[in-house]
Short mmCIF file of C-alpha atoms and ligand atoms in Angstrom, two decimals:
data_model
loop_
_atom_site.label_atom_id
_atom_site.label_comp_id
_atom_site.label_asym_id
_atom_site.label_seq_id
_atom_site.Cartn_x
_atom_site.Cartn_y
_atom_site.Cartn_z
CA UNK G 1 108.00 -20.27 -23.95
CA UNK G 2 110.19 -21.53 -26.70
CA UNK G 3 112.95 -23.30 -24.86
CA UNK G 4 113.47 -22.84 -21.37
CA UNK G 5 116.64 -21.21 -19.86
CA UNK G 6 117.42 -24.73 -18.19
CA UNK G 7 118.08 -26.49 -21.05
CA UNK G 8 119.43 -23.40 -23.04
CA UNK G 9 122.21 -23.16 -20.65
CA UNK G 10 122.97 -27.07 -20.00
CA UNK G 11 124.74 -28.31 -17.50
CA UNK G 12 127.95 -26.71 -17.60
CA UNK G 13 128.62 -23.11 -17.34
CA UNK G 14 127.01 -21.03 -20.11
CA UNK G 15 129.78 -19.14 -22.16
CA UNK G 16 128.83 -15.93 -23.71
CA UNK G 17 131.43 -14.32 -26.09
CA UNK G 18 129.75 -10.70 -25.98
CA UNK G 19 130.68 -9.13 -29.66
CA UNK G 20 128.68 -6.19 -28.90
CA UNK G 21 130.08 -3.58 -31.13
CA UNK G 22 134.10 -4.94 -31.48
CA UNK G 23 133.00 -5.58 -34.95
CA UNK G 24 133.59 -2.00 -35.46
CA UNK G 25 130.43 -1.58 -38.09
CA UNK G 26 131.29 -4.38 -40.74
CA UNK G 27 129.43 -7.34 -41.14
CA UNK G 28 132.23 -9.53 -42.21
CA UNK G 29 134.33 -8.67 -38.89
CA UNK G 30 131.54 -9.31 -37.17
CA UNK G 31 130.95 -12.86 -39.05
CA UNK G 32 134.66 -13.40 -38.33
CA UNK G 33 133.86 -12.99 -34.40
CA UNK G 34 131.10 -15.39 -34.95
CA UNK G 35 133.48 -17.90 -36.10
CA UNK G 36 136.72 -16.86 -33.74
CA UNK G 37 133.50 -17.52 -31.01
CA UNK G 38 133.03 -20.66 -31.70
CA UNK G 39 136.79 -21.70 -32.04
CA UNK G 40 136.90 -20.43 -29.12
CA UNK G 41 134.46 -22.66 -27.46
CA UNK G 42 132.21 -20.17 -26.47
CA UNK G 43 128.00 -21.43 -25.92
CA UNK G 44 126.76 -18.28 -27.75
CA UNK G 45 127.43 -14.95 -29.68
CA UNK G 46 126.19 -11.93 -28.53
CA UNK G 47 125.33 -8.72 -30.17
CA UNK G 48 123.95 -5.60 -28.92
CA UNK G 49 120.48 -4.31 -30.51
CA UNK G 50 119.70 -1.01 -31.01
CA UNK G 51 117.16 1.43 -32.21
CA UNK G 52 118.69 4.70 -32.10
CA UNK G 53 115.58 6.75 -31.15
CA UNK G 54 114.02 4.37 -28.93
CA UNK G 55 116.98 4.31 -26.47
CA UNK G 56 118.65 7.70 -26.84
CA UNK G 57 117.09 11.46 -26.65
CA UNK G 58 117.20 13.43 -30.00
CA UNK G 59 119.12 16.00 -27.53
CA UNK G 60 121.43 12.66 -26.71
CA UNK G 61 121.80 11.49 -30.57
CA UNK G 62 123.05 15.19 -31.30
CA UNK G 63 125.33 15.43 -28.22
CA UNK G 64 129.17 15.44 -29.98
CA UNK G 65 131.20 12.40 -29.40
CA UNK G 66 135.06 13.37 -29.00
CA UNK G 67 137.06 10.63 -28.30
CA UNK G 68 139.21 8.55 -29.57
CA UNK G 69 136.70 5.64 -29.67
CA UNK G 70 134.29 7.55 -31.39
CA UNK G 71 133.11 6.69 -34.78
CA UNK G 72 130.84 9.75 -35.96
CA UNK G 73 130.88 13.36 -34.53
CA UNK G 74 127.77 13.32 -33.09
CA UNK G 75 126.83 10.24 -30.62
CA UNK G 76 124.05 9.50 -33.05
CA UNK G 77 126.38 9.40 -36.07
CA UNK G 78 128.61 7.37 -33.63
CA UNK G 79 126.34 4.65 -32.61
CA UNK G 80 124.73 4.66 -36.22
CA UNK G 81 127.56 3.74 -37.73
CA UNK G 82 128.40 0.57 -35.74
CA UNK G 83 124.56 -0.48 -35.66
CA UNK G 84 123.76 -3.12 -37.88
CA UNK G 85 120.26 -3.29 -39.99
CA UNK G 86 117.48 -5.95 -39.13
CA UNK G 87 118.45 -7.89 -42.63
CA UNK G 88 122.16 -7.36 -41.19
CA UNK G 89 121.19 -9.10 -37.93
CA UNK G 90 119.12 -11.75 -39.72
CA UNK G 91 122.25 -12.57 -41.84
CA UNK G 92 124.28 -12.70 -38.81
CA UNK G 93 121.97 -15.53 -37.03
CA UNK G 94 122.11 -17.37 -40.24
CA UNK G 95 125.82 -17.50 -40.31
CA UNK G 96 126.06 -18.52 -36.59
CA UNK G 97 123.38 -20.91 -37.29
CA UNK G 98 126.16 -22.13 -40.00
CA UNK G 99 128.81 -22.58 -37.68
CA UNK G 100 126.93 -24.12 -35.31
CA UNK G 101 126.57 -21.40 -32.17
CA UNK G 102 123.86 -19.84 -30.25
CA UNK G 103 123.19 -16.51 -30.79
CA UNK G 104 121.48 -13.26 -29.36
CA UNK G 105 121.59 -10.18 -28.78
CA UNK G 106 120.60 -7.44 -26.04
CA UNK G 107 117.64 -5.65 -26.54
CA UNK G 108 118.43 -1.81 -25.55
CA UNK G 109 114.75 -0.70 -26.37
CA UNK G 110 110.95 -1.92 -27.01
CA UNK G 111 111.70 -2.44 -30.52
CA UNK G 112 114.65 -4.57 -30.89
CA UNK G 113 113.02 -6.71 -27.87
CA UNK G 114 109.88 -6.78 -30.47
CA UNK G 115 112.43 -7.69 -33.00
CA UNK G 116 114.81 -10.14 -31.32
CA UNK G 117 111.33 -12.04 -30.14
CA UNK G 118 110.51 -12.26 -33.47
CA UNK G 119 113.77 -13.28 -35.11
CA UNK G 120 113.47 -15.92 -32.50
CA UNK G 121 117.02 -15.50 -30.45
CA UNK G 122 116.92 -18.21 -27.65
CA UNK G 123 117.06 -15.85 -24.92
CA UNK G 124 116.82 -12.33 -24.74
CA UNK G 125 119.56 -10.14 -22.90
CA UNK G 126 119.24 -7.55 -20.84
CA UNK G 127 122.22 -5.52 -20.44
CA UNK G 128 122.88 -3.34 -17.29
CA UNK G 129 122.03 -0.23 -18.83
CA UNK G 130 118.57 -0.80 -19.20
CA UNK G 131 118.47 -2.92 -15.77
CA UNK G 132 116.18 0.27 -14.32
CA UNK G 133 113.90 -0.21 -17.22
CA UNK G 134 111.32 -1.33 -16.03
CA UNK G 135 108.91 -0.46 -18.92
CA UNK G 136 111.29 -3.37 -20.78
CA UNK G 137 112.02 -5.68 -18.08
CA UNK G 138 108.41 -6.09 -17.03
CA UNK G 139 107.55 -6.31 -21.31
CA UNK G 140 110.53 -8.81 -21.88
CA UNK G 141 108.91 -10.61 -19.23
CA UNK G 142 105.31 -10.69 -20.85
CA UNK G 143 106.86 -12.31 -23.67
CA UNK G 144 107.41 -15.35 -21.94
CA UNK G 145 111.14 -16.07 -23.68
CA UNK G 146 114.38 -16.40 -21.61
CA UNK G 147 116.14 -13.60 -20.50
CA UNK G 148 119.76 -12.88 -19.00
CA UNK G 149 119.65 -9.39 -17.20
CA UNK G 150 122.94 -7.84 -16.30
CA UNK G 151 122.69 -5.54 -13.35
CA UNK G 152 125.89 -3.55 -13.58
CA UNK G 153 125.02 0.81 -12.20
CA UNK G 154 122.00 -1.08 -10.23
CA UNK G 155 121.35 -0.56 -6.06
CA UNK G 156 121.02 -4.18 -4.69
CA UNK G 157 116.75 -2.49 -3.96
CA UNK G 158 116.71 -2.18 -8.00
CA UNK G 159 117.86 -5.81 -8.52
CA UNK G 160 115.16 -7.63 -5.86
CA UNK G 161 112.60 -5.00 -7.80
CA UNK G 162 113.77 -7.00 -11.14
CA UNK G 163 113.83 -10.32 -9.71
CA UNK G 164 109.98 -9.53 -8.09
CA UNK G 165 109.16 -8.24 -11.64
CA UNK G 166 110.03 -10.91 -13.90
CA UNK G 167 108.68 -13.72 -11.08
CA UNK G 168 105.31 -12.34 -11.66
CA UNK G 169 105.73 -13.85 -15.24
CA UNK G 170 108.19 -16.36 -14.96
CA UNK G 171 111.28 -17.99 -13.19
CA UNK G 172 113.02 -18.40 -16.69
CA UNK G 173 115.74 -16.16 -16.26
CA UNK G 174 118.83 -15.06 -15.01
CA UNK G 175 120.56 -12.98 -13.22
CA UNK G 176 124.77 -11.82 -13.83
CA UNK G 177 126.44 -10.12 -11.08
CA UNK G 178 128.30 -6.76 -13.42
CA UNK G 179 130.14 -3.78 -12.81
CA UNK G 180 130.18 -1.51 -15.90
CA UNK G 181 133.83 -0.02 -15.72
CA UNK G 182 135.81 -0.47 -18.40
CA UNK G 183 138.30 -1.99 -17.66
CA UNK G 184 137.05 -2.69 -13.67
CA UNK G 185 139.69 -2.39 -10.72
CA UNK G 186 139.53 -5.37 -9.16
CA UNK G 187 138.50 -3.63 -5.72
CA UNK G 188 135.43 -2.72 -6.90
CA UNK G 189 134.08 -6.32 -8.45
CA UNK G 190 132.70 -7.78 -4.94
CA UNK G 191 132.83 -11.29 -6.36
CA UNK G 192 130.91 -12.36 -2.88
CA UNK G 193 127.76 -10.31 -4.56
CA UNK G 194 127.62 -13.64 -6.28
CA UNK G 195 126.78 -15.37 -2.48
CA UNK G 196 123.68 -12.55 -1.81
CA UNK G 197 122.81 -13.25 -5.45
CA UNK G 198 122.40 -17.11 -4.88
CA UNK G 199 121.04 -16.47 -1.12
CA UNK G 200 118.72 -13.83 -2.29
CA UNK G 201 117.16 -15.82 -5.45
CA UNK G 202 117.99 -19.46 -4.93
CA UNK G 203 115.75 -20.56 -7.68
CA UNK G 204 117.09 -19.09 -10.84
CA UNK G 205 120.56 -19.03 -12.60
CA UNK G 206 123.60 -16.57 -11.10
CA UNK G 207 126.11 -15.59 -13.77
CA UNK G 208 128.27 -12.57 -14.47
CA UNK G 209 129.59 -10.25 -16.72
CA UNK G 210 133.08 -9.25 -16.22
CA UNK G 211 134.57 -6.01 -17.51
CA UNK G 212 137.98 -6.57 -15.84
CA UNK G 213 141.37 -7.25 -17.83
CA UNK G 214 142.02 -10.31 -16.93
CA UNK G 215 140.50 -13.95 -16.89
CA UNK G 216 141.37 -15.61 -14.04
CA UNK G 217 138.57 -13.28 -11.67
CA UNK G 218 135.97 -14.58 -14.18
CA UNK G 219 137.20 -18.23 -13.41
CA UNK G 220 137.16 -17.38 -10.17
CA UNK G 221 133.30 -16.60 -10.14
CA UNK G 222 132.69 -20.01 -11.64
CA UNK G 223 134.18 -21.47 -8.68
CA UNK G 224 131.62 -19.33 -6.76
CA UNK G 225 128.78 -20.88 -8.54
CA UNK G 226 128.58 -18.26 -11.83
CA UNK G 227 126.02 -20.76 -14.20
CA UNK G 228 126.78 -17.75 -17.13
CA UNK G 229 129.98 -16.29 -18.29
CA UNK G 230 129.67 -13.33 -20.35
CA UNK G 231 132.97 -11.50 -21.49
CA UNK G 232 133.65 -9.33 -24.55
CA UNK G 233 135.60 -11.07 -27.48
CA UNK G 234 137.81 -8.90 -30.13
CA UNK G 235 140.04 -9.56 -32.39
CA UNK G 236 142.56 -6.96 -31.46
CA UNK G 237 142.44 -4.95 -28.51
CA UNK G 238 144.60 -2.29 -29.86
CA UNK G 239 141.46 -0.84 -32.47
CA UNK G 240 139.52 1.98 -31.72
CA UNK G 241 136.19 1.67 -29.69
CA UNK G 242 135.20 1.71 -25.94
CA UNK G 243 135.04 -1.99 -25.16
CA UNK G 244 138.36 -3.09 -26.97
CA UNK G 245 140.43 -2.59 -24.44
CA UNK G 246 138.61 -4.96 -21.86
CA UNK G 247 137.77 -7.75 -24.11
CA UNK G 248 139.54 -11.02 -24.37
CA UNK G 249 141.85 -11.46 -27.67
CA UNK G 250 140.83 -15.01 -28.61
CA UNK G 251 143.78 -16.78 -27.72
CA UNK G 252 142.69 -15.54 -23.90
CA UNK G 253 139.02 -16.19 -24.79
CA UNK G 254 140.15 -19.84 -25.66
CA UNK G 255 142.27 -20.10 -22.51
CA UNK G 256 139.27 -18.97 -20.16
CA UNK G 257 136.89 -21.47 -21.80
CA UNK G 258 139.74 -23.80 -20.75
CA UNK G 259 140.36 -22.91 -17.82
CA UNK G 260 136.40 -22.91 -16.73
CA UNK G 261 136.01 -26.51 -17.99
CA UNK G 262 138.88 -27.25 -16.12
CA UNK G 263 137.52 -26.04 -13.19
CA UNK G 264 134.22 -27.53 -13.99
CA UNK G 265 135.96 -30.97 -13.57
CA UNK G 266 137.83 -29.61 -10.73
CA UNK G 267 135.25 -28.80 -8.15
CA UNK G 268 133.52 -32.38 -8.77
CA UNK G 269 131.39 -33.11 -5.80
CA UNK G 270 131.51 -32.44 -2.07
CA UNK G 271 132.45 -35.96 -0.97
CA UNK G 272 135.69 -36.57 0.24
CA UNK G 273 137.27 -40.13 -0.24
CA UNK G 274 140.65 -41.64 -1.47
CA UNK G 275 141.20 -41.24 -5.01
CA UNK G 276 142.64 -44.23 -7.27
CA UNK G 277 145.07 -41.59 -8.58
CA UNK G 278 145.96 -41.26 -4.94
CA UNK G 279 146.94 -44.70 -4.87
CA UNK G 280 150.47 -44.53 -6.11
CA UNK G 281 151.40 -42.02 -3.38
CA UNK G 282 149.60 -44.00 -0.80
CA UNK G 283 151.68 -46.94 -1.54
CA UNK G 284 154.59 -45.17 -1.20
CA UNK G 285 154.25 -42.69 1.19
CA UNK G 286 150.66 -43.58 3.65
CA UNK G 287 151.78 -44.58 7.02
CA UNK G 288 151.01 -47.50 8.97
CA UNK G 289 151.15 -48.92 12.21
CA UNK G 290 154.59 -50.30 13.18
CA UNK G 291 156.25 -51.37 16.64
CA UNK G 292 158.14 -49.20 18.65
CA UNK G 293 159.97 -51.70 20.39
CA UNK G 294 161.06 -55.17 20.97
CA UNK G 295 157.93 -56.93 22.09
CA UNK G 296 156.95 -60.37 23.58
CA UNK G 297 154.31 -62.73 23.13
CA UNK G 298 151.38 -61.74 25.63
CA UNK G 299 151.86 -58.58 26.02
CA UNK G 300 149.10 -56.41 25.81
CA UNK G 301 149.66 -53.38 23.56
CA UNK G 302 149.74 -49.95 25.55
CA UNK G 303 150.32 -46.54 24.01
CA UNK G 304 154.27 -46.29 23.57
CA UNK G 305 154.38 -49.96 22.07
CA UNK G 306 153.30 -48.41 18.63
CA UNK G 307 154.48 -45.77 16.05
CA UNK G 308 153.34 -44.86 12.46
CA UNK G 309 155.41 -44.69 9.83
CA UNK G 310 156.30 -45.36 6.10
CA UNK G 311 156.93 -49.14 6.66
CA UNK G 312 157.09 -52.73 4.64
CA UNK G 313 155.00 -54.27 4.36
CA UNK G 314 151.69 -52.33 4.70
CA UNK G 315 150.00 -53.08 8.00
CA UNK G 316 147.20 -51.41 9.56
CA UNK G 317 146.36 -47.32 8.61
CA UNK G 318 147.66 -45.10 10.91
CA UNK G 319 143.98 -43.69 11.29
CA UNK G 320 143.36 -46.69 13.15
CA UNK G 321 145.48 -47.31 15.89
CA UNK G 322 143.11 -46.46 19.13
CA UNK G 323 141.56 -49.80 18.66
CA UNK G 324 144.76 -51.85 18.87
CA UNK G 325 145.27 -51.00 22.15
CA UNK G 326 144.12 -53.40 24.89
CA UNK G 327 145.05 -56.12 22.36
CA UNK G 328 146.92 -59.32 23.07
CA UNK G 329 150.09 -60.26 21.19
CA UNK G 330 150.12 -64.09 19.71
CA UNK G 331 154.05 -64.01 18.79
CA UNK G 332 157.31 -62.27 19.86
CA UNK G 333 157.65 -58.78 17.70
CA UNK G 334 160.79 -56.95 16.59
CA UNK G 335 160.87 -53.05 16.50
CA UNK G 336 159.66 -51.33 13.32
CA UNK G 337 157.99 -54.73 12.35
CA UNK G 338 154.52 -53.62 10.53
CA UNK G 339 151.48 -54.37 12.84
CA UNK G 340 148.89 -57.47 11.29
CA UNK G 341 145.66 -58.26 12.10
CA UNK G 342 147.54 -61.84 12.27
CA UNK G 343 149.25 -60.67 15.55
CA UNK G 344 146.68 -60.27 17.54
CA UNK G 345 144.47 -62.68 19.37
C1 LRY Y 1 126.23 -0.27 -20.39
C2 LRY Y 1 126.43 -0.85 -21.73
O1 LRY Y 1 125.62 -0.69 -22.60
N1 LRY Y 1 127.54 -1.57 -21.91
C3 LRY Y 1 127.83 -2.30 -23.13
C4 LRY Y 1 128.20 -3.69 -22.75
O2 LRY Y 1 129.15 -3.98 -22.08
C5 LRY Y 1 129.01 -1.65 -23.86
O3 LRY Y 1 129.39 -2.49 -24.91
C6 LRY Y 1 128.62 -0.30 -24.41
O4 LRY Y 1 127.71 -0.45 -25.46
C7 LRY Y 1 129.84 0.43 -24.88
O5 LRY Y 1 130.81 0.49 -23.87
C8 LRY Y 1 129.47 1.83 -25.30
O6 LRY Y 1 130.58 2.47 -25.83
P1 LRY Y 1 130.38 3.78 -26.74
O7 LRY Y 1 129.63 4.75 -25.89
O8 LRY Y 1 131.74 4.24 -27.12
O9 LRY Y 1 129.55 3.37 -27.95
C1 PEP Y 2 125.47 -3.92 -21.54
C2 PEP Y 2 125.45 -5.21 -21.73
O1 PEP Y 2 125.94 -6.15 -20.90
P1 PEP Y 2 126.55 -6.03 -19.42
O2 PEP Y 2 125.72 -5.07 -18.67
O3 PEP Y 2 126.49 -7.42 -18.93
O4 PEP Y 2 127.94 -5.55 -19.61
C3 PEP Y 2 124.83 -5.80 -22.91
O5 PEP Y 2 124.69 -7.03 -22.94
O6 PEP Y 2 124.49 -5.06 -23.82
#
């Protein structure tokens, strides 16, 4: 195994900006979404790999495509025309290489997994739609590289049956909760799948690939332990093709990454103590043990002698006043005087 998926992804959350096909067929808008990636402050580009035969049917290739999005008149012609060549992909890695990002690409058949291995991508992805392939999952997994698997259009049986088959391999690799609308309803994203995920297979990576509209849900799974964002980048979401519509514009893109390092920071540690930024508040606003009353010398302090409240100058916390009483005054006290340890005997 090259690199493991450990250190691939780091320590913060892994950031995929999925280009898939927004680069509508051209190489340099697809060069450009390398770069707008990386502006953006995504970890890695993504592409989508195909070889036309080895995922689709002939019957499938020469089904017509009618739709707005479509880009041939057949579904073949279609998917042709936005599929880049293996020297077109190798040009692409050099140019992210360039700018400095990580870069894959799904492998939607045997032969672009055969081909991504060899181009050397750091991890492979698995997209949802061949998540019930399990003549490629269980081949990806013989290769002994990283992989990502989506498992959008899966039964929760068909995920544990790709989770048993990679483990006979390997642990290196992930798993992203997905739901393959485009856009998704927010009803129907289950966020909490991300709990069974991290339940189910504690000791591998939980991630997920959001199709919704929006960024703040895909924050939101970060805050539920997502280790991988993967969202689709474009450049306009107004242009023809399926995916547009549901990808992030990069000023969004740029505001997610934002808003998950944010959060990052945010969620810190499960320990709960005072902050020093809490400080200024605390000395303005914390409450303290004061009298209630005019008190004399000898008394012994009962519950109604005290109050807490905003006082000068700063006696005991508030927190602590069940073990003042019983105790012994050592001088006469005026009401809303602040209680001292000095006080006391
Ligand atoms: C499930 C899956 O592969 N989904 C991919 C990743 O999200 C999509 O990018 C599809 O390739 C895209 O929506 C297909 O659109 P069309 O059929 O217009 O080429
Ligand atoms: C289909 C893909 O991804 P997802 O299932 O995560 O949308 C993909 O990566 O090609």
């Amino acid at each position: 195994m090259a690199q493991n998926l450990g250190d691939i992804l780091g320590n913060k959350t892994f950031i995929i900006a999925e280009i898939g096909q927004n680069h509508q067929g051209d190489i340099e808008t697809a060069k450009k979404l390398i770069l707008v990636a990386k502006e953006c402050g995504a970890d890695c580009a993504k592409f989508q790999k195909t070889n036309l035969t080895g995922k689709f049917t002939q019957a499938v290739l020469n089904r017509p495509y009618k739709s707005v999005n479509s880009f041939g008149e057949t579904y073949g012609q279609h998917k042709a025309f936005l599929e880049f060549s293996e020297d077109e992909f190798r040009a692409l890695q050099a140019y992210a290489n360039e700018v400095g990002i990580q870069f894959t690409a799904s492998a939607m058949d045997m032969k672009s997994l055969e081909f991504l291995v060899e181009i050397g991508v750091p991890f492979v992805k698995i997209g949802s739609g061949d998540a019930n392939n399990f003549l490629l999952i269980e081949e990806a997994a013989r290769k002994s590289i990283p992989l990502v698997i989506s498992t959008g259009m899966q039964s929760f049986e068909t995920v544990k049956k790709i989770y048993n088959t990679v483990s006979k391999y390997h642990k290196d690799f992930a798993l992203l909760h997905c739901i393959s609308a485009y856009p998704t309803p927010s009803e129907d994203i289950n966020l909490r799948v991300l709990k069974l995920y991290q339940e189910e297979f504690p000791d591998i990576a939980i991630g997920y690939s959001g199709h919704e509209l929006d960024i703040d849900i895909s924050s939101a799974a970060v805050a539920l332990g997502s280790k991988i964002i993967e969202r689709h980048i474009t450049l306009d979401k107004q242009q023809k093709g399926t995916d547009h519509n549901c990808s992030l514009e990069p000023r969004e893109f740029k505001q997610l990454v934002t808003n998950i390092r944010n959060l990052e920071k945010a969620l810190g540690q499960s320990v709960k103590k005072i902050q020093s930024s809490e400080m200024a508040c605390y000395e303005k606003l914390g409450k303290t043990i004061v009298y209630s009353k005019h008190l004399l010398k000898g008394h012994s302090i009962t519950f109604g002698d005290l109050d807490i409240k905003v006082a000068e100058p700063r006696g005991i916390d508030g927190s602590k006043i069940d073990s003042i009483y019983g105790k012994i005054l050592n001088k006469n006290i005026e009401k809303d005087e602040s209680l001292q340890p000095t006080h006391l005997l």
